[in-house]
PDB file of C-alpha atoms in Angstrom:
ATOM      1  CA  UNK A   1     230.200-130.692  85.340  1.00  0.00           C
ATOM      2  CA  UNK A   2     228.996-127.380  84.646  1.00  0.00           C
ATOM      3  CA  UNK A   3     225.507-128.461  83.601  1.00  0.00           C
ATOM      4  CA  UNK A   4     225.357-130.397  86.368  1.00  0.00           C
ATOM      5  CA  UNK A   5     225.806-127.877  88.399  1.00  0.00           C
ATOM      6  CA  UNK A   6     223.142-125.491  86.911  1.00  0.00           C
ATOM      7  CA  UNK A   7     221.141-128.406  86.951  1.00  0.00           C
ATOM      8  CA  UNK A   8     221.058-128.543  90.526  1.00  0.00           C
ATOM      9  CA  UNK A   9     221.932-125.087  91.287  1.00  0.00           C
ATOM     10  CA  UNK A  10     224.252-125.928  93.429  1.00  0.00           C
ATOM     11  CA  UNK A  11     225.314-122.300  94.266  1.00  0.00           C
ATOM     12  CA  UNK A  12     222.089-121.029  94.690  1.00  0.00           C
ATOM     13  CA  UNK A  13     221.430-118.569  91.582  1.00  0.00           C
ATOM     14  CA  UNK A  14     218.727-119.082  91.339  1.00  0.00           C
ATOM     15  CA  UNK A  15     218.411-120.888  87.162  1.00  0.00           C
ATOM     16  CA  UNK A  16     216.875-123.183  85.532  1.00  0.00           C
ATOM     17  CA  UNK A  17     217.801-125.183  82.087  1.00  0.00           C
ATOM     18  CA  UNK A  18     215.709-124.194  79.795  1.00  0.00           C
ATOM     19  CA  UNK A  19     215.105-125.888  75.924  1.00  0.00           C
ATOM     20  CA  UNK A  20     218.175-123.701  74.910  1.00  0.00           C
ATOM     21  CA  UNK A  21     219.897-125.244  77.815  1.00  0.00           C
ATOM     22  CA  UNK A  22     218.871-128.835  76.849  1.00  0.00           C
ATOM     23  CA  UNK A  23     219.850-127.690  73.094  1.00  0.00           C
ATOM     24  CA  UNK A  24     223.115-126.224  73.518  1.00  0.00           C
ATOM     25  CA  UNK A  25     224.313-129.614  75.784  1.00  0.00           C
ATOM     26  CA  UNK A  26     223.358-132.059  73.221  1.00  0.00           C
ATOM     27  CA  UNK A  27     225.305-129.870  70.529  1.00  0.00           C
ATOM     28  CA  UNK A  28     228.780-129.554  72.900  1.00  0.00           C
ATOM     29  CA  UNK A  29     227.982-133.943  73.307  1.00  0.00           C
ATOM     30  CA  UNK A  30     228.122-134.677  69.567  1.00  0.00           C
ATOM     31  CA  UNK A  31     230.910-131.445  68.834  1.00  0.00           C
ATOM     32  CA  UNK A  32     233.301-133.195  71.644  1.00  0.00           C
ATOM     33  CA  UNK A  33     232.370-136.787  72.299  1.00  0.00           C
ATOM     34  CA  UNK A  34     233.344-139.926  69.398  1.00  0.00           C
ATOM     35  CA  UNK A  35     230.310-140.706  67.350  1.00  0.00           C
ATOM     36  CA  UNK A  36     229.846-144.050  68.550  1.00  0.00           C
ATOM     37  CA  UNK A  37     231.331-143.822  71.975  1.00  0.00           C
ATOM     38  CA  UNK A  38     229.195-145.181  74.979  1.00  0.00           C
ATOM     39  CA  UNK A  39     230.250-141.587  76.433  1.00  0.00           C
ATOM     40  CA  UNK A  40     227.922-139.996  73.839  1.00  0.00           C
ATOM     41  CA  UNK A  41     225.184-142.192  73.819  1.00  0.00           C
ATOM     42  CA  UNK A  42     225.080-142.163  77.667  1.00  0.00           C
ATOM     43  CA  UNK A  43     225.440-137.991  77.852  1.00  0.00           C
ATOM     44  CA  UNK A  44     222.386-137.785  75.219  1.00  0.00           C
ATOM     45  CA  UNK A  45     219.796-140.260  77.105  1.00  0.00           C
ATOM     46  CA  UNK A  46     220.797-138.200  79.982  1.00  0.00           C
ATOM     47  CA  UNK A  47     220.316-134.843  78.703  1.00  0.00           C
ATOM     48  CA  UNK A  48     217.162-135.863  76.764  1.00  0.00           C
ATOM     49  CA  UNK A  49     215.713-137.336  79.726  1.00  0.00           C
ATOM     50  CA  UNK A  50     216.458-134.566  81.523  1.00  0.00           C
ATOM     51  CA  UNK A  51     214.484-132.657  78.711  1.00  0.00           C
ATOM     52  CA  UNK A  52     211.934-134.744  79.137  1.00  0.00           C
ATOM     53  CA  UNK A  53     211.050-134.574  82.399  1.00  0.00           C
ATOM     54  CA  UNK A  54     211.496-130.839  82.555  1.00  0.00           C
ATOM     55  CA  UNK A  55     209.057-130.716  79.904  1.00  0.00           C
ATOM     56  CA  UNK A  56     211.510-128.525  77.854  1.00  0.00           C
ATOM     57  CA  UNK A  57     211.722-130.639  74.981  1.00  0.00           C
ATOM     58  CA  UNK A  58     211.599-127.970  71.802  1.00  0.00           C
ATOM     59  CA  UNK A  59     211.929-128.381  68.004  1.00  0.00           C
ATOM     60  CA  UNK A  60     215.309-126.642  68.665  1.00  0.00           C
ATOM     61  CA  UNK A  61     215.943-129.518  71.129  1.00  0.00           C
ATOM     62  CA  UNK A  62     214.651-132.362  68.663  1.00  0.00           C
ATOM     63  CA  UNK A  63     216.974-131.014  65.754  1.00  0.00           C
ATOM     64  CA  UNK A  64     220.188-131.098  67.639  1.00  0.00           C
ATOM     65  CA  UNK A  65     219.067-134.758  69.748  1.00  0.00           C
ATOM     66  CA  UNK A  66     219.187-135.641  66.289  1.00  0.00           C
ATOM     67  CA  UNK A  67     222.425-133.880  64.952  1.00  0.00           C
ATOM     68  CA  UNK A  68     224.331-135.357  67.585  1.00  0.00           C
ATOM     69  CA  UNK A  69     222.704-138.862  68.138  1.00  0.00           C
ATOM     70  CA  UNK A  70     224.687-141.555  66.462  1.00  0.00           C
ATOM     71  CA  UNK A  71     222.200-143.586  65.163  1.00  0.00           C
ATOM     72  CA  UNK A  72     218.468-143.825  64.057  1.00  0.00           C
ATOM     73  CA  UNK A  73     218.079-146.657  66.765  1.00  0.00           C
ATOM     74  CA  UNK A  74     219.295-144.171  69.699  1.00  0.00           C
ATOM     75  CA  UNK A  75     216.745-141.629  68.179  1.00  0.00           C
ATOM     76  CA  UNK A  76     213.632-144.460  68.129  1.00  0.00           C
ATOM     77  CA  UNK A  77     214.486-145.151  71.466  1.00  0.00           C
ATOM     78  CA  UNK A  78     214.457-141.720  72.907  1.00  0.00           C
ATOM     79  CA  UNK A  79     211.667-140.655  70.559  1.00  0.00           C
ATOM     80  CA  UNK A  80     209.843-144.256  71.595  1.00  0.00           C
ATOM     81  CA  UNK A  81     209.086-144.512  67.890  1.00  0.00           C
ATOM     82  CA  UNK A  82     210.630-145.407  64.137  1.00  0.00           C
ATOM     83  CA  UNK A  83     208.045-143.040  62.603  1.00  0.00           C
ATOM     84  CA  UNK A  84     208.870-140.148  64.318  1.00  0.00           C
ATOM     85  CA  UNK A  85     212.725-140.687  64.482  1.00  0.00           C
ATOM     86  CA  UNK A  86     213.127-140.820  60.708  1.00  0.00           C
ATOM     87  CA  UNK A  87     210.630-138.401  60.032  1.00  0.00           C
ATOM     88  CA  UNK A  88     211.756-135.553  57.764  1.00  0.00           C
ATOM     89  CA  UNK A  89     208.834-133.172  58.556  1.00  0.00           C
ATOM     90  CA  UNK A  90     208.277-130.764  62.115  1.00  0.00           C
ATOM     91  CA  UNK A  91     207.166-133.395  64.728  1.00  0.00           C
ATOM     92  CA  UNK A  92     207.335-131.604  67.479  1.00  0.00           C
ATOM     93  CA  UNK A  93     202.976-131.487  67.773  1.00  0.00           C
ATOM     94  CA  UNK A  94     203.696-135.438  67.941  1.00  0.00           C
ATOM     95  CA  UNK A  95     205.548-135.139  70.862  1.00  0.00           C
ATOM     96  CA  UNK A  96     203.890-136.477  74.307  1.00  0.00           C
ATOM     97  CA  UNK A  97     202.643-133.228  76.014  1.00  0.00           C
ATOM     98  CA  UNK A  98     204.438-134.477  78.979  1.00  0.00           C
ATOM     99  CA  UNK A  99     207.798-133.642  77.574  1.00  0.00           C
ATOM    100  CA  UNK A 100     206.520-130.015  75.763  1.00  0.00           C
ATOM    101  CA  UNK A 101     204.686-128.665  78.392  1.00  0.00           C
ATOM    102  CA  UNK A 102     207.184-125.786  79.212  1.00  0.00           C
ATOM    103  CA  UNK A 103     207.535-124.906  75.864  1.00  0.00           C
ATOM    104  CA  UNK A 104     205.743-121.315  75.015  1.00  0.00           C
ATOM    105  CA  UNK A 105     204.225-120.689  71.712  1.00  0.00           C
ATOM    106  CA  UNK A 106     207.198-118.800  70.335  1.00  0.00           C
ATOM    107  CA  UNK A 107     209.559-122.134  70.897  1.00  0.00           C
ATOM    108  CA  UNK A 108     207.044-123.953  69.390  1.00  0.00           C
ATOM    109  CA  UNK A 109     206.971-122.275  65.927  1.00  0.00           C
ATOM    110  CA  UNK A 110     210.960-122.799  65.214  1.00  0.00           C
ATOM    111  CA  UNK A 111     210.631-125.433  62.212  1.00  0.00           C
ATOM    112  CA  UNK A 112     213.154-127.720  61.193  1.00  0.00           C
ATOM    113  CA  UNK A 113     213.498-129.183  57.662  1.00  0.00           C
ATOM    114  CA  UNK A 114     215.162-131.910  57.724  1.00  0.00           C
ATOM    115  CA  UNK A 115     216.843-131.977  54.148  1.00  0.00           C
ATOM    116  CA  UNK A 116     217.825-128.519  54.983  1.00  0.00           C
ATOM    117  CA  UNK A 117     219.336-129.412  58.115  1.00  0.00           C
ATOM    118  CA  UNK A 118     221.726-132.501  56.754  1.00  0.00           C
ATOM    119  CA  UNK A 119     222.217-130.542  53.310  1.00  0.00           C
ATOM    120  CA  UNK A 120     223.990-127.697  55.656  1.00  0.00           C
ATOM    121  CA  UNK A 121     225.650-130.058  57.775  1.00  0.00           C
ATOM    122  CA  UNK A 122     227.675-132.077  54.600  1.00  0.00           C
ATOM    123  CA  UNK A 123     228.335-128.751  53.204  1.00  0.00           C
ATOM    124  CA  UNK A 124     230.201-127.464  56.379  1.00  0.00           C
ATOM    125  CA  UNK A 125     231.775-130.506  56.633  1.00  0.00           C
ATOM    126  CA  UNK A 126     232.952-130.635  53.019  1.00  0.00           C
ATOM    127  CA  UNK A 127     234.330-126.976  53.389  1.00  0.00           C
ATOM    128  CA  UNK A 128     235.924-127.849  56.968  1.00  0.00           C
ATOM    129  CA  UNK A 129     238.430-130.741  55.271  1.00  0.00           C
TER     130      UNK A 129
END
């Protein structure tokens, strides 16, 4: 509801989501929804689209879409390719400019290394249990 609201500004404050925005809301989906619930799936096209057409869409937002998303197929079909949702390396300079083109130079030099990334996540996991 809350990023709804923001989204909209519905009390007139004058913000606007930015790619930390976009980032933070796909992390709170995959920390709160079931992995393969329709809920998640639904909340990440959503928030990715929104992304998208905000042209906020960040290597920051690209490594938690895919932290959260549930499957490789949900990432090709947000991504609109196979390549670029497996890919371990940076592919943010990939992206349609479209979707980056309210991203300033200093969002665009966050890199993400994939190994790193899932090496970090199985660790936390394996200390959380």
């Amino acid at each position: 509801r809350t990023y709804h609201q923001m989204k909209s500004d519905a009390h007139d404050c004058g913000v606007e989501p930015d790619h930390i925005t976009y980032a933070t809301m796909m992390k709170v989906v995959g920390g709160n929804t079931a992995e393969e619930s329709s809920e998640r799936k639904s909340m990440l096209e959503t928030v990715f689209e929104d992304a998208c057409a905000s042209g906020r869409v960040s290597s920051h937002v690209i490594k938690e879409l895919r932290l959260a998303a549930p499957s490789t197929d949900l990432l090709e079909r947000l991504l609109r390719s196979r390549r670029l949702a497996t890919s371990e390396k940076s592919i943010f300079h990939e992206l349609p400019k479209r979707w980056t083109r309210n991203v300033t130079a200093d969002q665009r030099r966050h890199r993400v290394n994939m190994k790193d990334m899932v090496k970090k996540e199985v660790q936390a996991s394996a200390s959380a249990k």
